[in-house]
Coordinates of C-alpha atoms and ligand atoms in Angstrom, one line a residue:
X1 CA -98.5 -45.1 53.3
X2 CA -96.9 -42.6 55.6
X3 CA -98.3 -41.4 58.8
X4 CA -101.1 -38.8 59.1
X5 CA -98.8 -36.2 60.5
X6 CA -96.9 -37.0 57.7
X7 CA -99.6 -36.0 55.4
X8 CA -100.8 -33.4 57.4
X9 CA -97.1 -32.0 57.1
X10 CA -96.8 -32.3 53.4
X11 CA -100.1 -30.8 53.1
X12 CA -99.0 -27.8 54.5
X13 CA -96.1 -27.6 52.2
X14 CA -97.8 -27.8 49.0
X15 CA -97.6 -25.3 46.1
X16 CA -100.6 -25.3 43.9
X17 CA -100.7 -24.9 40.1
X18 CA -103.6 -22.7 40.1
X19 CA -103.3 -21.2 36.7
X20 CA -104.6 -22.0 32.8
X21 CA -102.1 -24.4 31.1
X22 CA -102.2 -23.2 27.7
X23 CA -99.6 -23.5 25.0
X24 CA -97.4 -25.1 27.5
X25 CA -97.2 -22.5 30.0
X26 CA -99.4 -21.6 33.3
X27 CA -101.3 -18.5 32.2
X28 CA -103.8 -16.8 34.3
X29 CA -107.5 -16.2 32.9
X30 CA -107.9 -13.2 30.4
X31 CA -110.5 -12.0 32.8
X32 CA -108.2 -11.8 35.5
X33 CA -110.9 -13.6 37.8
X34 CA -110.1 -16.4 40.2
X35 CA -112.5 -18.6 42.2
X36 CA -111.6 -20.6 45.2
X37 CA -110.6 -24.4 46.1
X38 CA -111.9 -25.4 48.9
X39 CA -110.6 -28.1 51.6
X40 CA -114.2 -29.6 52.3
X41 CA -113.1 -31.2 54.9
X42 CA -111.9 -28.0 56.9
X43 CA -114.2 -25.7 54.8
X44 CA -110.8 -23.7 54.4
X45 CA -109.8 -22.2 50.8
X46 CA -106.5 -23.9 49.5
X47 CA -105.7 -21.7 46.6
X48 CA -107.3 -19.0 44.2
X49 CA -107.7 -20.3 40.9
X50 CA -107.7 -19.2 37.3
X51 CA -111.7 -18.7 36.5
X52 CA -111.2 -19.7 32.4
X53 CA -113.9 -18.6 30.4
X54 CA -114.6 -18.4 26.4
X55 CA -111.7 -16.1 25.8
X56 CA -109.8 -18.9 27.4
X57 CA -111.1 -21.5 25.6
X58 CA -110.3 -20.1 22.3
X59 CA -106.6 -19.6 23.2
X60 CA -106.6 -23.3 24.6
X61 CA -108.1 -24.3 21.0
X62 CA -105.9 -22.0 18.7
X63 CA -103.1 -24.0 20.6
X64 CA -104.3 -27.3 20.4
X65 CA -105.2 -26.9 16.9
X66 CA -101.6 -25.6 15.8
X67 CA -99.9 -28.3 17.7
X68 CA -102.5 -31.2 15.9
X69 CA -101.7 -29.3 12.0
X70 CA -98.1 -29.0 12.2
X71 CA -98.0 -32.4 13.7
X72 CA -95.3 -32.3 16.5
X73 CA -97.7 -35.0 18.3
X74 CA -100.1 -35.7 15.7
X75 CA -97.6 -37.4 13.3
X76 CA -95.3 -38.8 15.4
X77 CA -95.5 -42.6 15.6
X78 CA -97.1 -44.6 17.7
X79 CA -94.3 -46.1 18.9
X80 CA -92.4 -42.4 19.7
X81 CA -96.1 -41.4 21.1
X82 CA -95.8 -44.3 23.4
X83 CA -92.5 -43.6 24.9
X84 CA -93.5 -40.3 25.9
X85 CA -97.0 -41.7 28.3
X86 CA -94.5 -44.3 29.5
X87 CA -92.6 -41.7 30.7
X88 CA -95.5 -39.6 32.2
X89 CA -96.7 -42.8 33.6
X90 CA -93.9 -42.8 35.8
X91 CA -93.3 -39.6 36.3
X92 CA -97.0 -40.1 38.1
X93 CA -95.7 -42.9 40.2
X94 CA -93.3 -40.6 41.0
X95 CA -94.8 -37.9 42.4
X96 CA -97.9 -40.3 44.1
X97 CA -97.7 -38.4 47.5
X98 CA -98.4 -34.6 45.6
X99 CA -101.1 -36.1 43.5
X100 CA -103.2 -38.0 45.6
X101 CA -103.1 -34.9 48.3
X102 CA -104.2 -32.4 45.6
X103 CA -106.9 -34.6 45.2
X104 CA -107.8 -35.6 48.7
X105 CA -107.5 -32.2 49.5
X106 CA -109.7 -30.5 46.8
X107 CA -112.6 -33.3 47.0
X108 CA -112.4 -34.9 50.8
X109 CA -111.8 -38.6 49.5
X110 CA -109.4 -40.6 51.6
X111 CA -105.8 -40.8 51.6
X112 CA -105.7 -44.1 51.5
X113 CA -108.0 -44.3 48.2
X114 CA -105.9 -41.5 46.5
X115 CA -102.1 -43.0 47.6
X116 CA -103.5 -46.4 46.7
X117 CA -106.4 -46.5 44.1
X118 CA -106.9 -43.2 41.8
X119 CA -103.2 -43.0 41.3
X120 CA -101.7 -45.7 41.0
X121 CA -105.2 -46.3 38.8
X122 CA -104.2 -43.3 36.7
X123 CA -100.0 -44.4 35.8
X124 CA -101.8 -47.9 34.7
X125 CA -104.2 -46.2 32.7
X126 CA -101.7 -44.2 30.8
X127 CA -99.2 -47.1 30.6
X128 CA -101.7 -49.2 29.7
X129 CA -102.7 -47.0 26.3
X130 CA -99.6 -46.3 25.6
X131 CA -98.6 -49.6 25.0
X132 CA -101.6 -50.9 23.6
X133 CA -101.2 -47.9 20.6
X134 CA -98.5 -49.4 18.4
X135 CA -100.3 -52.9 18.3
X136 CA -103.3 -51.5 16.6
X137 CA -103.7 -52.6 13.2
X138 CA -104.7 -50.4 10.1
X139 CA -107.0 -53.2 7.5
X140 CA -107.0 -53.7 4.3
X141 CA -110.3 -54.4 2.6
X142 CA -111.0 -57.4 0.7
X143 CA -111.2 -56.1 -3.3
X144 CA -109.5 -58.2 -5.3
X145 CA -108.4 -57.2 -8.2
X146 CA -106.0 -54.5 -9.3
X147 CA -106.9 -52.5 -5.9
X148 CA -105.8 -51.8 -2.6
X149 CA -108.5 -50.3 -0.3
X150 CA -107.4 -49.0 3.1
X151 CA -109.0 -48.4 6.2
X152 CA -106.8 -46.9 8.2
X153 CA -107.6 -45.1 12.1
X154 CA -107.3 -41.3 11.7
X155 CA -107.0 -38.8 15.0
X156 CA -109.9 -36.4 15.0
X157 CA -107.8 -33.2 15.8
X158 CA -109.0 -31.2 18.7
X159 CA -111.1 -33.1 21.6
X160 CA -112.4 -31.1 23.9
X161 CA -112.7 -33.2 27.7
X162 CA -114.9 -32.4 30.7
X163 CA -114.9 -34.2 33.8
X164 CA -116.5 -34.7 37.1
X165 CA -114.8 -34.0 40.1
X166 CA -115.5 -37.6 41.7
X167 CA -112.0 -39.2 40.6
X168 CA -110.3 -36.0 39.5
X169 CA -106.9 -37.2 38.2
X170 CA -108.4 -40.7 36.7
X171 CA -111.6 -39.0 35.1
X172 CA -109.4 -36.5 33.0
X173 CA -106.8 -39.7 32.4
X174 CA -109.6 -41.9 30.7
X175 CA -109.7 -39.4 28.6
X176 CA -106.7 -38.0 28.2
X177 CA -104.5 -41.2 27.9
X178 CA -106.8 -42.7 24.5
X179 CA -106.7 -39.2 23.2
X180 CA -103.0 -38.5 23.3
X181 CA -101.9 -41.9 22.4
X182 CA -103.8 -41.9 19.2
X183 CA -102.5 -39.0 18.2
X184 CA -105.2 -35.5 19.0
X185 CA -104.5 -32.6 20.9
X186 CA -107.0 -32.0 23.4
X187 CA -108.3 -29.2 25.7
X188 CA -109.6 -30.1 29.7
X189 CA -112.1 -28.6 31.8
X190 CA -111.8 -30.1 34.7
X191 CA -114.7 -29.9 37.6
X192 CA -114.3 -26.4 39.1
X193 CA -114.4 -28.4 42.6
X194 CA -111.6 -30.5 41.8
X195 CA -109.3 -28.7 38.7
X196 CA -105.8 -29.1 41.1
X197 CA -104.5 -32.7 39.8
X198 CA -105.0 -31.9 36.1
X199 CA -103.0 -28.7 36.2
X200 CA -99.8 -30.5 38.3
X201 CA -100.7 -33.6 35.5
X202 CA -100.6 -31.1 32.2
X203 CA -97.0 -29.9 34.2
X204 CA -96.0 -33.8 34.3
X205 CA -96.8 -34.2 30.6
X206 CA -94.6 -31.4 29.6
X207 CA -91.7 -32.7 31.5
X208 CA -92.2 -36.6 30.0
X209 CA -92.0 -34.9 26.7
X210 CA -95.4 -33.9 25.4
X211 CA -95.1 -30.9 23.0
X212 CA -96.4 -28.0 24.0
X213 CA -100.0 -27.4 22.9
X214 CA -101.3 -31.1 22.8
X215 CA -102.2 -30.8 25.8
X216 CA -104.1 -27.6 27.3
X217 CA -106.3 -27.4 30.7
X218 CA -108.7 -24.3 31.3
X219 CA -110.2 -24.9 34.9
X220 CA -113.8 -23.1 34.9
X221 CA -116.8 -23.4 36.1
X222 CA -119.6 -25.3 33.6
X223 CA -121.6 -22.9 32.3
X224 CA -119.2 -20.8 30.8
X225 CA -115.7 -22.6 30.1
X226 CA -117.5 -26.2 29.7
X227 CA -120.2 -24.3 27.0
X228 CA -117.5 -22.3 25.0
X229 CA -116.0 -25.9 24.8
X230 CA -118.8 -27.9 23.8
X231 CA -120.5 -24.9 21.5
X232 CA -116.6 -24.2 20.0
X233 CA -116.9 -24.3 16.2
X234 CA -113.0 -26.0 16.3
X235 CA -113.5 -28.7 18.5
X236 CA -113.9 -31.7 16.7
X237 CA -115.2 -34.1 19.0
X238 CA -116.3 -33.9 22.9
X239 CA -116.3 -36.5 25.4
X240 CA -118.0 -35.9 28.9
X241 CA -118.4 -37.5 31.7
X242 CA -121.0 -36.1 34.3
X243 CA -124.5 -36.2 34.8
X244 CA -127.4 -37.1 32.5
X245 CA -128.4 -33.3 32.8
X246 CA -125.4 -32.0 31.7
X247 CA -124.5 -34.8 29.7
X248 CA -127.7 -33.9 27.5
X249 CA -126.9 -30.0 27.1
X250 CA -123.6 -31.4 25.4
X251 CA -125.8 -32.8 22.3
X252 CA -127.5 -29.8 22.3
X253 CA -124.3 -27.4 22.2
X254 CA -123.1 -29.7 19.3
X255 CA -126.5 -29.5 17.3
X256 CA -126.4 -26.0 18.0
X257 CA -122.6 -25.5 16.9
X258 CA -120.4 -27.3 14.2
X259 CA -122.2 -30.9 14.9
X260 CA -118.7 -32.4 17.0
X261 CA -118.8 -35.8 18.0
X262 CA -119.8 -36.3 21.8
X263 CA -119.6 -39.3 23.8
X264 CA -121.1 -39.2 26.6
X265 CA -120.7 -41.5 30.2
X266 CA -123.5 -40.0 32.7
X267 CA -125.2 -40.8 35.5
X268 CA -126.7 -44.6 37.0
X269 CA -128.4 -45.8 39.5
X270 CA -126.9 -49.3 39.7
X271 CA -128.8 -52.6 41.0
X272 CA -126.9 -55.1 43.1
X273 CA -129.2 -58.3 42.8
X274 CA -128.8 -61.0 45.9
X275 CA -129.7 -64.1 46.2
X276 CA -130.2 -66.8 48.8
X277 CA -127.9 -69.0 47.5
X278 CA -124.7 -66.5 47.2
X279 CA -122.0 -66.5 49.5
X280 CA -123.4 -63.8 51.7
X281 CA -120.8 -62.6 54.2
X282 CA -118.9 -62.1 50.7
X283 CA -121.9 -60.4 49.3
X284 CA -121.9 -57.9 52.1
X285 CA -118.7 -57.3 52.1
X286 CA -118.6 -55.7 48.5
X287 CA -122.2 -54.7 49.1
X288 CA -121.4 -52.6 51.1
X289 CA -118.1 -51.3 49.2
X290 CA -120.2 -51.2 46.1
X291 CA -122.3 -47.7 47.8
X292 CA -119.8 -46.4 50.5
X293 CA -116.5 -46.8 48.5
X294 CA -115.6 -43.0 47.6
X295 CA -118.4 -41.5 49.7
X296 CA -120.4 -42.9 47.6
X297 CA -119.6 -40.8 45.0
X298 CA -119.4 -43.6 42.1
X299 CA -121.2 -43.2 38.7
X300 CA -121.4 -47.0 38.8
X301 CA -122.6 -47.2 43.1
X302 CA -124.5 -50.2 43.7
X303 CA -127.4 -47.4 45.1
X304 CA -130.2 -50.1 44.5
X305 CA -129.9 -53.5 46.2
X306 CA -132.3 -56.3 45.6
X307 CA -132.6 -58.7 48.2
X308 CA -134.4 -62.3 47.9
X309 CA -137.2 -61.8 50.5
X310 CA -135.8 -64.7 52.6
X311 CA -132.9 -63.6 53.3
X312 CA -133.8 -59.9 52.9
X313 CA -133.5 -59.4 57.4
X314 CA -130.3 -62.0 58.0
X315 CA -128.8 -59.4 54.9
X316 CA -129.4 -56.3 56.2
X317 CA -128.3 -56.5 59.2
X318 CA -125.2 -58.2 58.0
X319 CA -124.8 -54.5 55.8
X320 CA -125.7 -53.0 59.1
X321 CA -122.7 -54.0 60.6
X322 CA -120.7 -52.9 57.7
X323 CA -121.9 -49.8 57.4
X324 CA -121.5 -48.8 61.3
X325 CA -118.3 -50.1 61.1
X326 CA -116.8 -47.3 58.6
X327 CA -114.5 -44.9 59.5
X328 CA -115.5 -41.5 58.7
X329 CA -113.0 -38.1 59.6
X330 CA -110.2 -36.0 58.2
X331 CA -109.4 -37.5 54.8
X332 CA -105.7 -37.0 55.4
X333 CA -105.7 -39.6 58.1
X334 CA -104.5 -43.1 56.6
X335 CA -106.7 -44.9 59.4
X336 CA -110.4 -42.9 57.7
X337 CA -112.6 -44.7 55.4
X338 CA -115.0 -42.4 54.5
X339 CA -114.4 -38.8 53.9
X340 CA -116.2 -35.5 52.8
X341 CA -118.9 -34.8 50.2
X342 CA -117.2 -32.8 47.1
X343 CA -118.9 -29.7 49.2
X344 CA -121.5 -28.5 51.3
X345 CA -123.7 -27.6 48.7
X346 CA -123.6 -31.3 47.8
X347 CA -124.0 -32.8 51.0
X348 CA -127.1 -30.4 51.6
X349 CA -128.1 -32.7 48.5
X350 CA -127.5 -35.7 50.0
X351 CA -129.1 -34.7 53.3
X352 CA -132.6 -33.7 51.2
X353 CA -132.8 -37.5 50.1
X354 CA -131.6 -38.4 53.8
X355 CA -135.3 -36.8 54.9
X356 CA -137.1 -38.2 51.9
X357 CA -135.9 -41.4 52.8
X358 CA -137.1 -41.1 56.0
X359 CA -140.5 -40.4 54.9
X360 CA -141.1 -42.8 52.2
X361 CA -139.1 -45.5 54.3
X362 CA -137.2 -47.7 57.1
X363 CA -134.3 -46.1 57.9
X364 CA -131.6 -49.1 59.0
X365 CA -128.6 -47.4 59.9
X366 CA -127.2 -43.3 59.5
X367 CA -129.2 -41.1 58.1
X368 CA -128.1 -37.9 59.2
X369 CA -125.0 -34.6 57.9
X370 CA -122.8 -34.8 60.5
X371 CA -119.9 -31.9 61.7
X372 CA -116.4 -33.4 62.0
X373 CA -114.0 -30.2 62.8
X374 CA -115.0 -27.5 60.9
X375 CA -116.7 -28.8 58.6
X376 CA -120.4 -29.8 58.1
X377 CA -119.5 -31.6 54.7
X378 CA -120.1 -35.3 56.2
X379 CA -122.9 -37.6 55.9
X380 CA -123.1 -40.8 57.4
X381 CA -123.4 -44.0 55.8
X382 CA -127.4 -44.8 55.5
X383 CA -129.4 -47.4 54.4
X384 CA -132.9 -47.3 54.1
X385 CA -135.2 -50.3 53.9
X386 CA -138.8 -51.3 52.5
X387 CA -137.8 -48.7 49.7
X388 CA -141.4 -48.0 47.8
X389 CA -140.5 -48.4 43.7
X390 CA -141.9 -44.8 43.6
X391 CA -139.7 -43.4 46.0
X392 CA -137.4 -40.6 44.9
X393 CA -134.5 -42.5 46.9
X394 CA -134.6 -45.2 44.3
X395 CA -135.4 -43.4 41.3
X396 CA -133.2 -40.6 41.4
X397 CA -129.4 -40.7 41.2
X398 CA -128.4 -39.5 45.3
X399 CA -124.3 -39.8 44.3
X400 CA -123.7 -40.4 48.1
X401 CA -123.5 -42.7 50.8
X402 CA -127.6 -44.0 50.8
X403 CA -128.3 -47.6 49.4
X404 CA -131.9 -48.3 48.8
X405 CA -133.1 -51.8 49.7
X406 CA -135.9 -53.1 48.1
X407 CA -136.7 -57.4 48.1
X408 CA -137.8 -59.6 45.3
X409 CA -139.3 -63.6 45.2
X410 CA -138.1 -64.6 41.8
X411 CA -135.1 -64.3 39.5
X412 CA -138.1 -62.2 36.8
X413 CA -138.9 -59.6 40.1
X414 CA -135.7 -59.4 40.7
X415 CA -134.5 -58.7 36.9
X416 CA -138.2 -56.6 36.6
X417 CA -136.8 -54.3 39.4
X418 CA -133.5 -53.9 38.2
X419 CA -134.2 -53.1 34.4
X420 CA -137.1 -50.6 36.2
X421 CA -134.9 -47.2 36.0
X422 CA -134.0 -44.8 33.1
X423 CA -130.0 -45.5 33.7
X424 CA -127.9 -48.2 32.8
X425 CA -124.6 -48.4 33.6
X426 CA -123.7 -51.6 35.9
X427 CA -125.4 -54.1 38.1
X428 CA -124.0 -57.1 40.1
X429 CA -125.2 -60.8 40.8
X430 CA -124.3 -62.5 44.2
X431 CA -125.6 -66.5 43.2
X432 CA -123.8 -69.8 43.2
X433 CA -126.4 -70.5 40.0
X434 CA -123.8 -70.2 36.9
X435 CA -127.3 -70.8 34.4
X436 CA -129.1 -68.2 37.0
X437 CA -126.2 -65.5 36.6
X438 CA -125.5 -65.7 32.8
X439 CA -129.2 -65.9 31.7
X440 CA -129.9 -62.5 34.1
X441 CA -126.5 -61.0 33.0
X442 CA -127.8 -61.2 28.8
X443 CA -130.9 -59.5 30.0
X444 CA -129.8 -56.9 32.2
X445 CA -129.7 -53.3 30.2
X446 CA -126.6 -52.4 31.1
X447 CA -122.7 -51.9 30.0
X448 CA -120.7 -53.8 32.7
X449 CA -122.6 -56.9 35.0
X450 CA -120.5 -58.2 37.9
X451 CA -120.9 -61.0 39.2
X452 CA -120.2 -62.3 42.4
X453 CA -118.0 -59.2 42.6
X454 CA -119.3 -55.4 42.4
X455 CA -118.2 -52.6 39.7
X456 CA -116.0 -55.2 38.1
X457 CA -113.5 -52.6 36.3
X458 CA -110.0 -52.8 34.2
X459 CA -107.6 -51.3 31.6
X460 CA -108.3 -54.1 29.4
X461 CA -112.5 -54.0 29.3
X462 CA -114.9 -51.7 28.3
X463 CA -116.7 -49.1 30.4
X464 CA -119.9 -47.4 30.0
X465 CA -123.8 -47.4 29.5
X466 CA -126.7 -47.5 27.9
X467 CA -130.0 -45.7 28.1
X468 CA -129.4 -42.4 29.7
X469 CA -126.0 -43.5 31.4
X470 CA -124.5 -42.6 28.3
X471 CA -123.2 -44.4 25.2
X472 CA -119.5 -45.0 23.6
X473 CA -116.9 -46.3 26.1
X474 CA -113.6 -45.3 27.7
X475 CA -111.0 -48.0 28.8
X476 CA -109.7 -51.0 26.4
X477 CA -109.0 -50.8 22.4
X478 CA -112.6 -50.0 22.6
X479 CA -111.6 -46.1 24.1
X480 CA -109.6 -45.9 20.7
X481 CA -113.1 -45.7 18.7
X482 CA -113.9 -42.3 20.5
X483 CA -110.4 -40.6 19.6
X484 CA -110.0 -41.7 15.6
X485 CA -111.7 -41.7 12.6
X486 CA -111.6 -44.3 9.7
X487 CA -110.7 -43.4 6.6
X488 CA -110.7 -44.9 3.2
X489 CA -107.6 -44.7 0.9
X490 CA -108.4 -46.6 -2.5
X491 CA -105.0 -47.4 -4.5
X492 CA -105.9 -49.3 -7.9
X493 CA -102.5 -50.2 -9.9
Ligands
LIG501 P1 -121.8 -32.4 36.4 O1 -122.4 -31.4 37.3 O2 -122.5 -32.9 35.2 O3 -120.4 -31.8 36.0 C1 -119.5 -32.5 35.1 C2 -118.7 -31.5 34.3 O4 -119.6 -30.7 33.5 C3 -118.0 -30.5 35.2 O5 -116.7 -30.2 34.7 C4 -118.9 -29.3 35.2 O6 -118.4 -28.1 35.4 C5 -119.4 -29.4 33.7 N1 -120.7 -28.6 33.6 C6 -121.6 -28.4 34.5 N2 -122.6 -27.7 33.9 C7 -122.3 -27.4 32.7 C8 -122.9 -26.7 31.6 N3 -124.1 -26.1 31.7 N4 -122.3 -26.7 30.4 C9 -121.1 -27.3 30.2 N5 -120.4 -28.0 31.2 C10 -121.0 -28.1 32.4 O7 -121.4 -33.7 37.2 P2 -120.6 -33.7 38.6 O8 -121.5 -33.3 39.7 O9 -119.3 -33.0 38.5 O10 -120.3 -35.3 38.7 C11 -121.2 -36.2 39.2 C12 -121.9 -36.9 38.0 O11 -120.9 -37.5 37.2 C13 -122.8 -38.0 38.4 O12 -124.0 -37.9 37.7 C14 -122.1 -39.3 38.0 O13 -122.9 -40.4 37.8 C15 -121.4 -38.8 36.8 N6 -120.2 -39.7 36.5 C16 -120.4 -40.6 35.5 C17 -119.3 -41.5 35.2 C18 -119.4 -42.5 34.1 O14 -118.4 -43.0 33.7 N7 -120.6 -42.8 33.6 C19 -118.2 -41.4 36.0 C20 -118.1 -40.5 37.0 C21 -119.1 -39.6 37.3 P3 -118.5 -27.5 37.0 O15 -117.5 -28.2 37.7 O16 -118.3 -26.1 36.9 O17 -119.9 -27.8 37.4
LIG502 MG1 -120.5 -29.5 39.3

């Protein structure tokens, strides 16, 4: 890590790419329009940037659609595909300093999570595709006979990405690095409160040797870029990751349009499940990582914790002590733990649950938007206790720093509670009870249970949900599924 003045220093000396990347080449919107970044940590604009709209999208797709026909990426090998994300790989690990200020700087997360988590995160992500793509297997089908049936893995063509602005540069790269390696072109919109790492990242891609055109990024806002991209009649497939809201207006652009494929990883509301007999100072620990870690901005936050009623007090006010404990303040100082909200607009969000919390129950620790400088962007870490199942607070996903305690007797309370919620993306176990964890674990509804650890997470598993946290899942040969089609080719001789 270098020093805050360091960063503050480098900061100051960035350039931004602030226009479309289409065909290659930073363009700026046909409209001519712009909308601002915004620092909102300061509250200060970094940069005007290209406002893409339809017009936009449909130059991004007529690109991405020559580049996948002619087959400059889409018919390269595997192998010569994979040399190319090794290269951009590094070339991220390169240029770590620029890409974790554009995105500490456009969303208020911590240096110290951007230099040493999302990217870092986002050079194994793309390595980790890249080499997995030319060990993939096409089958042949058991016929018999004077026959030989293939099933071989097919890209799709054009995928059309949209992403959240929570982990800017990894969101688009669990997307971006299945996609590419299996052979698609693809077209971005990333968050219009985070769009800066994608554009430096589509510059990185040309320079490890992606053609131009495979890759194409329209920064926009949602309702206009995002909906020319999900209703494009030339997109054959769109994956989204967001909330359940949005998530849901996706299926209806595609039942609306040319019927695309969309895959879809939305919201949660995650339950983190103690018991008496876990290793509690451990439990804590991760506790309270599992809701403050990113501002709480986490699809898969442990928002909900269950405690065993026994414990519940000696727990709490073991969190307590966690909580007060974090850091909060300028993003670009190494020595902060907690940064901004994405924007005011969201903390004023947050801040409504902060006072519905208060109503409906025991607030424990925080509970208040805070200034720090110039900016009003900050809430503090909260927790509430004696959390009512009714309440909002625990119903709703907040996507901040507020963790909902609620307590339970038995392990069927406890896995009653949990299962009680329309999302289903992760949930953790604390218990030194192997049969007690792997029985609760099979009848948990959700895509990733950690136990005795929180938001378990890697390259080489599966993430995603079930109910309405989404289906299909990015990371692992799994991601491959979203990005390729089989296909049949029947030989008899
Ligand atoms: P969001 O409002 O749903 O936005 C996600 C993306 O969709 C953005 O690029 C957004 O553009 C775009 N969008 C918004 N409205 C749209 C519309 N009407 N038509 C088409 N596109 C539209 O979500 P967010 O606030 O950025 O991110 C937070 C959410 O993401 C949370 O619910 C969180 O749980 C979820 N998330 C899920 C996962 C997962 O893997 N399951 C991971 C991370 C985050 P704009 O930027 O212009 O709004
Ligand atoms: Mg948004």
């Amino acid at each position: 890590m270098l020093s805050y003045d360091e960063y503050q220093s480098k900061a100051a000396g960035l350039s931004f790419r602030n226009q479309c990347w289409i065909d290659g080449a930073f363009v700026p919107a046909v409209s001519g329009e712009t909308f601002a970044a915004i620092n909102p940590a300061t509250g200060k604009k970094l940069t005007d940037v290209a406002r893409g709209s339809a017009a936009d999208i449909d130059r991004a797709v007529a690109s991405a659609r020559a580049a996948f026909e002619d087959g400059r990426w889409s018919r390269k090998t595997p192998g010569e595909r994979k040399e190319v994300l090794l290269r951009l790989a590094q070339l991220i690990r390169d240029n770590l300093t620029e890409l974790a200020l554009l995105d500490t700087l456009d969303m208020g997360k911590p240096i110290s999570e951007t230099v040493n988590v999302d990217v870092p995160g986002s050079a194994m992500f793309f390595q980790w595709h890249a080499e997995a793509v030319d060990k993939l297997y096409d089958e042949i089908a058991p016929t018999g006979g004077r026959d030989v049936a293939m099933v071989r893995r097919m890209p799709l063509g054009v995928v059309g990405a949209v992403v959240p602005w929570n982990f800017p540069l990894d969101m688009a790269t669990w997307k971006l690095a299945p996609a590419l390696a299996t052979g698609n072109s693809v077209v971005l919109k990333p968050a219009e409160q985070s769009p800066l790492s994608a554009l430096f990242l589509a510059e990185l891609a040309k320079e490890a040797g992606l053609p131009d055109g495979v890759l194409n990024v329209v920064p926009g806002f949602g309702e206009d870029a995002g909906q020319a991209l999900g209703r494009h009649p030339d997109v054959d497939c769109l994956v989204f990751t967001g909330s359940t809201a949005v998530g849901k207006l996706f299926q209806r652009y595609a039942g609306e349009s040319n019927m695309k494929q969309v895959w879809l990883e939305t919201g949660g509301k995650s339950p983190n499940l103690i018991f008496a007999d876990a290793d509690l100072d451990k439990a804590a620990d991760m506790a309270a990582f599992g809701i403050f870690f990113n501002q709480g901005e986490v699809c898969s936050a442990n928002s909900r914790l269950l405690v065993q009623k026994d414990i519940a007090e000696v727990f709490i006010a073991k969190l307590k002590t966690r909580a007060e404990a974090i850091k909060q303040g300028d993003p670009l100082d190494p020595e902060t733990t907690m940064g901004a909200m994405v924007d005011a607009q969201h903390a004023t969000r947050v801040a409504s649950y902060l006072a519905v919390g208060k109503e409906d129950a025991r607030l424990v620790t925080g509970g208040n938007r805070i200034t720090i400088g110039s900016s009003d962007a900050f809430v503090q870490p909260t927790i509430f206790a004696d959390v009512p199942a009714h309440s909002r607070i625990v119903r709703e996903e907040i996507f901040g720093p507020v963790l909902a305690v609620q307590t339970f007797d038995t392990d069927e309370d406890a896995l009653a509670l949990a299962n009680d919620t329309e999302f289903g993306l992760a949930a953790s176990i604390w218990t030194a009870d192997l049969s007690r964890a792997m029985d609760l674990s099979d009848r948990l509804n959700v895509g990733t249970v950690s136990v005795n650890t929180v938001d378990a997470l890697s390259p080489m598993t599966p993430f995603g949900g079930v109910k309405q946290s989404g289906f299909g899942r990015d990371l692992s040969i799994h991601s491959f599924d979203k990005y390729t089609a089989l296909k049949t080719i029947w030989v008899k001789y």
